[in-house]
Coordinates of C-alpha atoms and ligand atoms in Angstrom, one line a residue:
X14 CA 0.0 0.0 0.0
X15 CA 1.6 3.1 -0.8
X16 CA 0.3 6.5 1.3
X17 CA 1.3 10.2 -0.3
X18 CA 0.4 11.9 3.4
X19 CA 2.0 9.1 5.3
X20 CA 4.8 11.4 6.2
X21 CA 6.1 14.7 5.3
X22 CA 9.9 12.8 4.7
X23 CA 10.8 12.3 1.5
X24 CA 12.2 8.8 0.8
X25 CA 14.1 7.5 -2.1
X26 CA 14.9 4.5 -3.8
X27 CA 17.9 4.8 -5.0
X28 CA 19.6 1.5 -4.2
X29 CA 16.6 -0.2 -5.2
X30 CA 16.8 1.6 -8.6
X31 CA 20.8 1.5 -9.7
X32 CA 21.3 -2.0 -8.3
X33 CA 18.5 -3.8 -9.4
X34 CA 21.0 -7.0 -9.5
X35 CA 21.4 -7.0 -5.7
X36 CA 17.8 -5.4 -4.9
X37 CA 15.1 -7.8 -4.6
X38 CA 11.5 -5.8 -4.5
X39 CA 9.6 -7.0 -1.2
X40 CA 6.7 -6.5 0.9
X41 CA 7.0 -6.7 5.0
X42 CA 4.7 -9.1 6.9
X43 CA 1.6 -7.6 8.5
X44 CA 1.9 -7.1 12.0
X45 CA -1.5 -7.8 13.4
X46 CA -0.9 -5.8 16.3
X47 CA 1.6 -3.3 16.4
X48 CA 2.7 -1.7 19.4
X49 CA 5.7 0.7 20.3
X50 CA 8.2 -0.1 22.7
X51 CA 10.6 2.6 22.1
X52 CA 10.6 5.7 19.9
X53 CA 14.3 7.5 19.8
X54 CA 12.6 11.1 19.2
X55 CA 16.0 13.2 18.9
X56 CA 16.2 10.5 16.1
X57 CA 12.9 11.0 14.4
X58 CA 13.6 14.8 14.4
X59 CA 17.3 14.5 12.8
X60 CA 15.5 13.3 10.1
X61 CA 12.9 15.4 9.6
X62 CA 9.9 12.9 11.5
X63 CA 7.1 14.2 13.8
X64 CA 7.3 11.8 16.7
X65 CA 4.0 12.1 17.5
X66 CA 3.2 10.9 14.1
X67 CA 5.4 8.6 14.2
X68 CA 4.2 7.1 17.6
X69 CA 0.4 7.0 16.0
X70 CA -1.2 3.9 14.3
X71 CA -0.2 5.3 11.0
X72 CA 3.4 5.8 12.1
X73 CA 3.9 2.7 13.4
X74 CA 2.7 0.8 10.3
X75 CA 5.1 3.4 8.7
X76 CA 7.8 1.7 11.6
X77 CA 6.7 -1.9 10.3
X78 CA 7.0 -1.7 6.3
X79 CA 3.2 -2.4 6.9
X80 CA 2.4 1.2 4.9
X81 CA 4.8 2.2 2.0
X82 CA 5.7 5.7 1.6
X83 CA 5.7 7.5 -1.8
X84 CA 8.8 6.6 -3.5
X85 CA 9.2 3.9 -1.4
X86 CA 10.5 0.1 -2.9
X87 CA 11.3 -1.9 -0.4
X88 CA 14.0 -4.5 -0.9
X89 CA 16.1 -7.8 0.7
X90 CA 19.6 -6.5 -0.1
X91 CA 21.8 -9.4 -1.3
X92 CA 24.7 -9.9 -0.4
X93 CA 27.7 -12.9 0.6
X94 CA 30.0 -13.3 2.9
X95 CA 32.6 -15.2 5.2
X96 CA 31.1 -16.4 8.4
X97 CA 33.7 -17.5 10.4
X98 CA 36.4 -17.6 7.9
X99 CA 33.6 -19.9 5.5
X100 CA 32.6 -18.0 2.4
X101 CA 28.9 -18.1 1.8
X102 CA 28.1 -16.8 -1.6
X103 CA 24.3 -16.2 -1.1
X104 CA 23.6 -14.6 2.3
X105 CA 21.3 -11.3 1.6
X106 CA 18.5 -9.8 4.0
X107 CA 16.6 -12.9 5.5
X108 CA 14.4 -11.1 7.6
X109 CA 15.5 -7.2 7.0
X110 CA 14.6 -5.2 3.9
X111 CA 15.9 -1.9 3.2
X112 CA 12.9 0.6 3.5
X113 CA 14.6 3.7 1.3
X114 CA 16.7 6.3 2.0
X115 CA 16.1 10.1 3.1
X116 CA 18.3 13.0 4.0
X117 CA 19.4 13.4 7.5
X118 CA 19.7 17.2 9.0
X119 CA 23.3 16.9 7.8
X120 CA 22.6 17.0 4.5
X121 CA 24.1 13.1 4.0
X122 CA 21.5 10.3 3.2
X123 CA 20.6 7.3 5.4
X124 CA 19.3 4.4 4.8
X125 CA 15.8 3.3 6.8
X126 CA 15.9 -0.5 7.1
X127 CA 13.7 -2.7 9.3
X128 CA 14.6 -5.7 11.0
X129 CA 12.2 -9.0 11.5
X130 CA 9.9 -8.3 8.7
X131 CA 9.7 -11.3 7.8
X132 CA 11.1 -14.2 5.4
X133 CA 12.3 -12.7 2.4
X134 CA 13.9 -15.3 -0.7
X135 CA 17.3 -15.1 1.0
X136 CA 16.0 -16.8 4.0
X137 CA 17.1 -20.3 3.6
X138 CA 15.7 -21.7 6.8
X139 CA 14.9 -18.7 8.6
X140 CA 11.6 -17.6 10.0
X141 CA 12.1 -14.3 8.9
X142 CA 11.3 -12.9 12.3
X143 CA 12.8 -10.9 14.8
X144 CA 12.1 -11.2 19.0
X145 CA 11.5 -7.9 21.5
X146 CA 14.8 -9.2 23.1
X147 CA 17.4 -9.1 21.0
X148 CA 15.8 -6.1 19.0
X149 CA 15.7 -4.0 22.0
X150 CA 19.2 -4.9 22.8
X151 CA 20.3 -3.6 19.4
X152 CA 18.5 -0.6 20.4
X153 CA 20.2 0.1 23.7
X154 CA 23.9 -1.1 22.4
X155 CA 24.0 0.6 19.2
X156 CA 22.6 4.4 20.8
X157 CA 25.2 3.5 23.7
X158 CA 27.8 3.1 21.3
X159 CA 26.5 6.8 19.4
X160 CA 26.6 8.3 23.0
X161 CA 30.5 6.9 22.9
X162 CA 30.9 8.7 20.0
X163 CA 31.7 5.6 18.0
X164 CA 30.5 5.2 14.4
X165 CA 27.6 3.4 14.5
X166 CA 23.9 2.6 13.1
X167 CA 21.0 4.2 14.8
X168 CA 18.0 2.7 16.3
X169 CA 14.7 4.9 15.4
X170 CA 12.3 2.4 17.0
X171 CA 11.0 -1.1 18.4
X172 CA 7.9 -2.0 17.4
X173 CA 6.2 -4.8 18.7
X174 CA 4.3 -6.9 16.0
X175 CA 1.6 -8.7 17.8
X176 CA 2.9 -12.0 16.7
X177 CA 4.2 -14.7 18.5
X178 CA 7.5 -15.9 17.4
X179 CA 8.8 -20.0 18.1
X180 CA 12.3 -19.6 19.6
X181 CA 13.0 -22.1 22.6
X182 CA 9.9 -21.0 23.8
X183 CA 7.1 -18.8 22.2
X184 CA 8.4 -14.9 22.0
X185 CA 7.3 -11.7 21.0
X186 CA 7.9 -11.1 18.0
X187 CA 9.2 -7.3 17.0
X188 CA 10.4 -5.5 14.1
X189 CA 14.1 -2.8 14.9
X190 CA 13.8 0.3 12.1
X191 CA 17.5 0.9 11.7
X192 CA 19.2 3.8 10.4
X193 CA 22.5 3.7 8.8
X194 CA 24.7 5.4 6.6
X195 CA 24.4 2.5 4.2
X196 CA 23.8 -0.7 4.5
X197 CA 27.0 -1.7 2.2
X198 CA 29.0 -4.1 3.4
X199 CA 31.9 -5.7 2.8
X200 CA 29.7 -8.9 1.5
X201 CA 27.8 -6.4 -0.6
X202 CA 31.4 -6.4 -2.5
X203 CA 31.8 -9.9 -2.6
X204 CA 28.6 -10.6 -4.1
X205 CA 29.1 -8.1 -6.6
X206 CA 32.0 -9.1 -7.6
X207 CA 31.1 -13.0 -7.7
X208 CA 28.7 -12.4 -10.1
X209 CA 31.4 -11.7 -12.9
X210 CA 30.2 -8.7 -13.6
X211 CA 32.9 -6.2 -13.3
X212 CA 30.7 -3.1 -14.6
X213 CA 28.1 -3.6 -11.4
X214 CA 31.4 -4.2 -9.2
X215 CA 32.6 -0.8 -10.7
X216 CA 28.9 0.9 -10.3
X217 CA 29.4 -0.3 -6.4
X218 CA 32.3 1.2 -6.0
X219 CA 31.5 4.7 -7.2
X220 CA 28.2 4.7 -5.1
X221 CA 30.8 3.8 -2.0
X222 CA 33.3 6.6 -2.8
X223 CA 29.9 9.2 -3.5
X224 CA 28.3 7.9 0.1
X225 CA 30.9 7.7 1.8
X226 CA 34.1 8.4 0.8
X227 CA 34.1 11.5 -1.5
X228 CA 38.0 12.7 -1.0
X229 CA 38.3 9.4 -3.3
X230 CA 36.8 10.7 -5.7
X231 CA 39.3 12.6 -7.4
X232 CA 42.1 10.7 -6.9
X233 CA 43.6 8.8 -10.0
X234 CA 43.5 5.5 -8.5
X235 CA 39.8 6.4 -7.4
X236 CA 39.4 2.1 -6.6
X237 CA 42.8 2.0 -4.8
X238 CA 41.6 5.1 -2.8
X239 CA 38.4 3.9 -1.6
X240 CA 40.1 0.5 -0.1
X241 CA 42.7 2.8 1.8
X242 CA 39.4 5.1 3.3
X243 CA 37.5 2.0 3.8
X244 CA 40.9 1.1 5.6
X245 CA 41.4 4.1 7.6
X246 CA 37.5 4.0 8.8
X247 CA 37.7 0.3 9.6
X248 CA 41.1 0.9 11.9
X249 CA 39.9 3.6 13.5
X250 CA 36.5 2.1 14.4
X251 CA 37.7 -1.4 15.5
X252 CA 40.3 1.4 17.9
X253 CA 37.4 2.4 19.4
X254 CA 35.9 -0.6 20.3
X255 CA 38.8 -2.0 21.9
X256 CA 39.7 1.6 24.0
X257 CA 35.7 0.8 25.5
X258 CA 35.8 -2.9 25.7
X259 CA 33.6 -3.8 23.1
X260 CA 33.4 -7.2 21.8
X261 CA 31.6 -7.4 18.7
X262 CA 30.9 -11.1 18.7
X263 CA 30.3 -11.8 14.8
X264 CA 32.8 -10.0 12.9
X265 CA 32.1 -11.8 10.1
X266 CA 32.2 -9.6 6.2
X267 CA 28.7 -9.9 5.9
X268 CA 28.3 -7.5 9.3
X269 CA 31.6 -4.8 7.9
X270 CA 30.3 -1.8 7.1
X271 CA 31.9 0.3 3.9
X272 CA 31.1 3.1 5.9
X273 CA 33.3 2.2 8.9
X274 CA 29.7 1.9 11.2
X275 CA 29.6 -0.5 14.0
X276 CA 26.6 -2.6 12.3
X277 CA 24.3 -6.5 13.2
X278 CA 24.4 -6.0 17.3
X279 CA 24.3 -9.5 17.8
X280 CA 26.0 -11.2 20.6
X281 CA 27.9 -8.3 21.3
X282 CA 29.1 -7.0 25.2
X283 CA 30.8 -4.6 26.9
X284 CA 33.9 -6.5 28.8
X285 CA 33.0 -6.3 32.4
X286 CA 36.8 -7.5 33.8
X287 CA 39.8 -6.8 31.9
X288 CA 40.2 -10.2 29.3
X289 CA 41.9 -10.1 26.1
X290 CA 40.3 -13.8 25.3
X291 CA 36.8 -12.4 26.1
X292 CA 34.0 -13.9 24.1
X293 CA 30.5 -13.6 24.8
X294 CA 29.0 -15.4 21.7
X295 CA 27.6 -18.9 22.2
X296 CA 28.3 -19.6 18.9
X297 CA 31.9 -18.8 18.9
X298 CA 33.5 -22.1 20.1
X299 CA 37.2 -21.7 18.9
X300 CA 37.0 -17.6 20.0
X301 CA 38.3 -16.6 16.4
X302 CA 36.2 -13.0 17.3
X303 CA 38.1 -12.8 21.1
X304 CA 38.5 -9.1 22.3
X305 CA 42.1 -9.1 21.3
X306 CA 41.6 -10.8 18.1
X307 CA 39.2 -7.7 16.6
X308 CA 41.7 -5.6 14.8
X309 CA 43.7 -9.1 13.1
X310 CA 39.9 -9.8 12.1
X311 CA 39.0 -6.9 11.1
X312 CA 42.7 -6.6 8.4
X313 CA 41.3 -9.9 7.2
X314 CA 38.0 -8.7 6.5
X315 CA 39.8 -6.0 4.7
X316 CA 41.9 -8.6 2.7
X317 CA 39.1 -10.0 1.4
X318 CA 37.4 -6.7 0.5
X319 CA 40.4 -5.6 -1.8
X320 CA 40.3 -8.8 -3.4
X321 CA 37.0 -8.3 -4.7
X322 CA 38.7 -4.8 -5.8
X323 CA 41.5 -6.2 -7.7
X324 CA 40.1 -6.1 -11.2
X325 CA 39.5 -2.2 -10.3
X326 CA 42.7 -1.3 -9.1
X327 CA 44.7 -2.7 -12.5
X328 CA 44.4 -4.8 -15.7
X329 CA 47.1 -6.4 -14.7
X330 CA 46.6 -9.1 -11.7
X331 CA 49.9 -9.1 -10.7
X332 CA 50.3 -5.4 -10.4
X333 CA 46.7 -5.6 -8.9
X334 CA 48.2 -7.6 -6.2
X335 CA 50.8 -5.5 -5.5
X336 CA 48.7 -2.6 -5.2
X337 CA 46.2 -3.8 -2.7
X338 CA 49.2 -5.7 -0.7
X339 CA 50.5 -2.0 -0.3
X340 CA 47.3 -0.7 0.8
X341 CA 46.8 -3.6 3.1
X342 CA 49.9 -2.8 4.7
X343 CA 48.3 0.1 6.1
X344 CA 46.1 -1.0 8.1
X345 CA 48.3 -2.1 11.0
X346 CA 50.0 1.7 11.3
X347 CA 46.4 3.2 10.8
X348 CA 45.0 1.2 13.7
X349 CA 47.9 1.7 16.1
X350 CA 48.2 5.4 15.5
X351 CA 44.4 5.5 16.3
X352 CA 44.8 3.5 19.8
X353 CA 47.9 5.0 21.0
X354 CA 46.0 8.4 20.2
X355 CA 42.6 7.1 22.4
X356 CA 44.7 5.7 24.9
X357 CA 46.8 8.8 25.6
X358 CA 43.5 10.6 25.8
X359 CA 42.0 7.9 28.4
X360 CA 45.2 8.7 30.3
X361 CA 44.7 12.4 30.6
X362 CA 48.1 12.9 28.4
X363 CA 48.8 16.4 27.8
X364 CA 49.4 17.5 23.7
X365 CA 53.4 17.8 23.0
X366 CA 54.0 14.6 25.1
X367 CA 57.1 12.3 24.0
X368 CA 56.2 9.4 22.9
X369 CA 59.5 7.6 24.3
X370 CA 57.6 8.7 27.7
X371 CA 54.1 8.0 27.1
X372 CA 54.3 4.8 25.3
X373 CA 56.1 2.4 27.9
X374 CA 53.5 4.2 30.7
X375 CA 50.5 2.5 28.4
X376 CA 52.5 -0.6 27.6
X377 CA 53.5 -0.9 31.5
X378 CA 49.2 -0.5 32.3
X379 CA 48.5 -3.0 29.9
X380 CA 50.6 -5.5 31.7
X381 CA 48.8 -4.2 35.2
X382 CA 45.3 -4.6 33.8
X383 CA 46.2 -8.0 32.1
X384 CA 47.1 -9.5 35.6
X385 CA 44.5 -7.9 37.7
X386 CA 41.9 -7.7 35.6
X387 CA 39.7 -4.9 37.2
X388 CA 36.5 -3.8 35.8
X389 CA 37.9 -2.0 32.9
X390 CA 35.2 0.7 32.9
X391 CA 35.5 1.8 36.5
X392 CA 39.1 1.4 36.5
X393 CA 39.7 4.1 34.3
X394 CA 36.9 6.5 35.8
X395 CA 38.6 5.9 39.2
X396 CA 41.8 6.5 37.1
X397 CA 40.3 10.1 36.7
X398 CA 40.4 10.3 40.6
X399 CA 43.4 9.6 40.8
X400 CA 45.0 12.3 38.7
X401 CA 43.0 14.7 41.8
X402 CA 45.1 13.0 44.2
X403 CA 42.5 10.3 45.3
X404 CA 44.6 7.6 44.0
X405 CA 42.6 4.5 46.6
X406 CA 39.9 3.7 44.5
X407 CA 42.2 2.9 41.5
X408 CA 44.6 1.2 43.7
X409 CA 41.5 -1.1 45.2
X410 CA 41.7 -2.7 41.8
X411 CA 45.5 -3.6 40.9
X412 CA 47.4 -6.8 42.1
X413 CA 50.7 -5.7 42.0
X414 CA 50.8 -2.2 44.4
X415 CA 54.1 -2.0 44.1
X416 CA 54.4 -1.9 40.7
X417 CA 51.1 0.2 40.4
X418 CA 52.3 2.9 42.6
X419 CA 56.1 3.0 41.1
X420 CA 53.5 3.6 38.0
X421 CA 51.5 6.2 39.1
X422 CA 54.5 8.5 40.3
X423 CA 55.7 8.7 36.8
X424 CA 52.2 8.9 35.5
X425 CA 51.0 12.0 37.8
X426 CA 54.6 13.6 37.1
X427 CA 53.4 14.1 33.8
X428 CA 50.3 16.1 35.1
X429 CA 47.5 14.6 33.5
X430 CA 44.1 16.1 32.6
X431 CA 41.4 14.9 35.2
X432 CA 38.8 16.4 33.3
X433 CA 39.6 15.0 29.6
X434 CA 40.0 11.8 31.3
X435 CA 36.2 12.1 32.0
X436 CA 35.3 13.4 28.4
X437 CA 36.5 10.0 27.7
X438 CA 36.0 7.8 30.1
X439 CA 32.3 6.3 30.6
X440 CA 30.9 5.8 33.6
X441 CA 28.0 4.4 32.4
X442 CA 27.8 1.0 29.5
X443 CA 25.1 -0.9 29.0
X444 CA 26.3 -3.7 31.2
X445 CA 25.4 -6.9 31.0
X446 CA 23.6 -8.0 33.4
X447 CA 21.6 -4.4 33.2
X448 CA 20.7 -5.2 29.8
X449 CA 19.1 -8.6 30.1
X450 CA 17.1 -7.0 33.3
X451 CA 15.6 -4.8 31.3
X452 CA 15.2 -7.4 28.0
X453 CA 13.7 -9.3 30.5
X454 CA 11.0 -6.7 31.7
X455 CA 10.7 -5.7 28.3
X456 CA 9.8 -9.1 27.0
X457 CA 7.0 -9.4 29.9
X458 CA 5.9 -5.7 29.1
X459 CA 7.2 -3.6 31.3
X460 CA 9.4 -1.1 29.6
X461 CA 10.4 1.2 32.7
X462 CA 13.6 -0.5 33.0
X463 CA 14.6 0.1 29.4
X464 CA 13.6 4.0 29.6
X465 CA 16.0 3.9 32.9
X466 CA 18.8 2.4 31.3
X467 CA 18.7 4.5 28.7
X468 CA 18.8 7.7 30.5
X469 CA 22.4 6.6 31.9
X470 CA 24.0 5.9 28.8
X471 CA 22.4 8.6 26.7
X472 CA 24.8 10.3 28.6
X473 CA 27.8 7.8 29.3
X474 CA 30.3 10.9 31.0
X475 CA 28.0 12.7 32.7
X476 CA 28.0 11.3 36.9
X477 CA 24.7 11.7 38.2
X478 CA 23.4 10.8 41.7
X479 CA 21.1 8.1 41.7
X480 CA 22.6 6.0 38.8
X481 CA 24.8 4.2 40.9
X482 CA 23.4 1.0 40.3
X483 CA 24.2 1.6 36.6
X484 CA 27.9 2.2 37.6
X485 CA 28.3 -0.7 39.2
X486 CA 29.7 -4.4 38.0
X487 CA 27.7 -7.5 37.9
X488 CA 27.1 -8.9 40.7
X489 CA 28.9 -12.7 41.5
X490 CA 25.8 -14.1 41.2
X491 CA 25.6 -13.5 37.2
X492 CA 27.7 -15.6 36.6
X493 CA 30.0 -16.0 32.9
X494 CA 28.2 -14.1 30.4
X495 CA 27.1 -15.5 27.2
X496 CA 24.6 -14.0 24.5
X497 CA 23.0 -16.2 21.2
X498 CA 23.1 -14.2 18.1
X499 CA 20.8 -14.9 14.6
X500 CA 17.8 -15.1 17.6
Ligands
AMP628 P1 23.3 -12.0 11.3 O1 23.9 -13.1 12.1 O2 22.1 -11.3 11.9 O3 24.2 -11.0 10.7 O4 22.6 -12.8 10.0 C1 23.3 -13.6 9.2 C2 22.4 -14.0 8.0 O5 21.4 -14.8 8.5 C3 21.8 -12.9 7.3 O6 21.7 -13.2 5.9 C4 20.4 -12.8 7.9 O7 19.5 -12.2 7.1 C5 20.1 -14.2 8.1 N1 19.1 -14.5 9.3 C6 19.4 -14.3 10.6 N2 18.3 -14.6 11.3 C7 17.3 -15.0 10.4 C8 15.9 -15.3 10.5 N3 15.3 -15.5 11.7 N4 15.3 -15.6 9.4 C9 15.8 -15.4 8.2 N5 17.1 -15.1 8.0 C10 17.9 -14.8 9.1
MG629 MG1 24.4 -9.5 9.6

């Protein structure tokens, strides 16, 4: 059904339109009985949406795919991919479909995608659906991580559908509208290119550099360029994650983003205790996506995604190769520059440092954390404190005092900044065991918990009295923490 006055936001269709090869045309399931669970209103006004339209019966069919907006074609994206180091050439939008795209208030264009609208032809044996839990839990992760200031897709809204969904046990079922810069991925490459056709590969690539990557644009080797931004965004986003303790879970090429966007919140955590080998995903037996493994993972990804490139970069394979080996070659430097830079600035390092000094100080606190393992988040908060003089609360957390203190004489010699270190260092993550309290009320209907959470880490820096209780680590009694993704 397509609706002129559904909204006063212009959508597009351009993906649908220009890549009709990876673009199949589909319609979202009805949702017998939609209901709203969240509404992100600064959101809906970015982009030019009334909330209160958005929030009425019109809106949320709008939120569902259930009522098409002018200039609206929906579509399952296509796409391939290696999960877990397998390649699957046929992966595509099982249960999402890409809604259009609009202009955001900054001028750039985003892509409105729902999540759980049902079975689509790139299915296989999926349902197609989508559960309140892990919907909402993309919700609260991915506007934590925007609140973090790391690259990320948005979350507009959870609707729930009405329908009962069969998981382990019967679920609500609920559809996430996503917003993202694009939904390219690196698997949107790999498809491309696997279908021979090096004039769609080439089409691909010049929507990339126009979306996202414009300063390719005029560069002789345009191809060669985009792989290096590509590169650069990648580095410095997989940086982030790992200066918060972020753990994606499912890293796999199908869920890396041209864009450099966090994207597919799956099972996904904040570390709680310092753990290089952290994993959270059941799924994830051998721990190839570990905390520590992120940014090796992530320069494989990258591999892969300038080998789709190669007939782009030169006629000739060999030189090809050597192009993209070159590029490659940068991602290592990119990402190191990038977390040496966070880390100094979760230190409270001064500009004009010398690195000689700086660099064994971080290398030394490494070595602390790795054998004491303290609550990473808290640790560097109380690390603030300690660069007022109140050095106890840190010092609560370290093993080795001796060594800690030696380590904090040369650190406060250097005079660091108490009140950068709290422009960037949270207080408040969606923790863990918060989370699934509030996926838990959630699922039984009672969303007070998830508008609670939220207020905390909509504003991650900010100490307020009362949210100590989101400040706080799990208690013993959670236990090892493991999440399910694909649920
Ligand atoms: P993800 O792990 O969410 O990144 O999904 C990997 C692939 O599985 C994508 O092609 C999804 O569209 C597909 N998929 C995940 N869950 C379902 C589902 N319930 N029904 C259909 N396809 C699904
Ligand atoms: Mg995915």
């Amino acid at each position: 059904m397509s609706d002129i006055a559904l909204s006063p936001v212009t959508f597009d269709d351009h993906f649908a339109r220009e890549f009709q090869e990876m673009a199949i045309p589909w319609q979202a399931d009805e949702a017998p009985d939609p209901r709203l669970l969240v509404l992100n209103e600064d959101l809906a006004a970015e982009l030019g949406f009334d909330p209160g339209f958005l929030r009425s019966p019109r809106g949320l069919r709008l939120l569902v795919g259930n009522a098409v907006p002018a200039q609206s074609t929906p579509v399952a994206q296509a796409y391939a991919g290696h999960q877990f180091g397998w390649y699957a050439p046929r992966l595509g939008d099982g249960r999402a479909l890409l809604l259009g795209e609009i202009a955001h208030a900054d001028g750039q264009l985003r892509d409105i995608h729902l999540k759980g609208s049902g079975r689509t032809p790139f299915a296989r044996n999926g349902d197609g659906q989508a559960v309140v839990g892990p919907m909402l839990r993309e919700y609260i992760l991915s506007e934590s991580m925007h609140a973090l200031h790391i690259p990320t897709t948005r979350s507009l809204a959870v609707v729930a559908t009405g329908r009962q969904v069969q998981r382990e046990i019967l679920l609500p079922g609920a559809v996430l509208t996503r917003v993202a810069s694009s939904h390219l991925r690196v698997g949107s490459f790999q498809y491309a290119r696997s279908t021979g056709d090096i004039g769609l590969l080439r089409r691909l690539a010049d929507h990339a550099i126009t979306r996202h990557h414009r300063s390719a644009a005029g560069e002789d080797g345009r191809y060669l360029a985009l792989l290096q931004a590509v590169l650069s965004a990648q580095a410095t986003l997989v940086a982030h994650w790992m200066l918060v303790g972020f753990v994606h879970g499912v890293m796999n090429t199908d869920n890396m983003t041209i864009s450099g966007e966090t994207i597919d919140y799956g099972p996904c955590a904040f570390m709680e205790g310092f753990d290089p080998v952290a994993v959270y995903s059941s799924i994830d037996e051998t721990g190839r996506y570990a905390y520590r493994n992120q940014p090796l993972v992530a320069e494989w990804n990258l591999a892969r995604l300038a080998e789709t490139l190669l007939p782009l970069f030169h006629e000739d394979q060999e030189q090809a190769v050597a192009l993209a080996v070159e590029a490659l070659e940068g991602f290592r430097p990119k990402y190191s520059a990038a977390w040496s830079v966070g880390m100094n600035a979760k230190l409270g390092f001064r500009d004009g440092l010398d690195d000689g000094v700086t660099s064994p100080l971080v290398d030394e606190l490494v070595a602390l954390l790795q054998e004491s393992r303290p609550d990473y988040t808290s640790f560097f908060r109380h690390l603030g404190k300690a660069a007022r003089g109140q050095a106890e609360p840190a010092r609560r957390m370290i093993l080795d005092l001796e060594a800690f203190d030696a380590w904090l004489a040369r650190w406060r010699a250097l005079m660091p900044d108490a009140d950068a270190m709290d422009r960037v260092n949270p207080i408040y993550i969606p923790r863990n065991h918060l989370v699934e309290e509030v996926l838990a009320a959630a699922t039984g209907g009672n969303t007070g918990p998830l508008e609670r959470l939220m207020e905390a880490v909509a504003s991650p820096y900010e100490e307020r009295p009362g949210l100590e209780r989101y400040a706080a680590p799990a208690p013993e009694s959670f236990g090892p923490y493991r999440t399910f993704c694909g649920t």
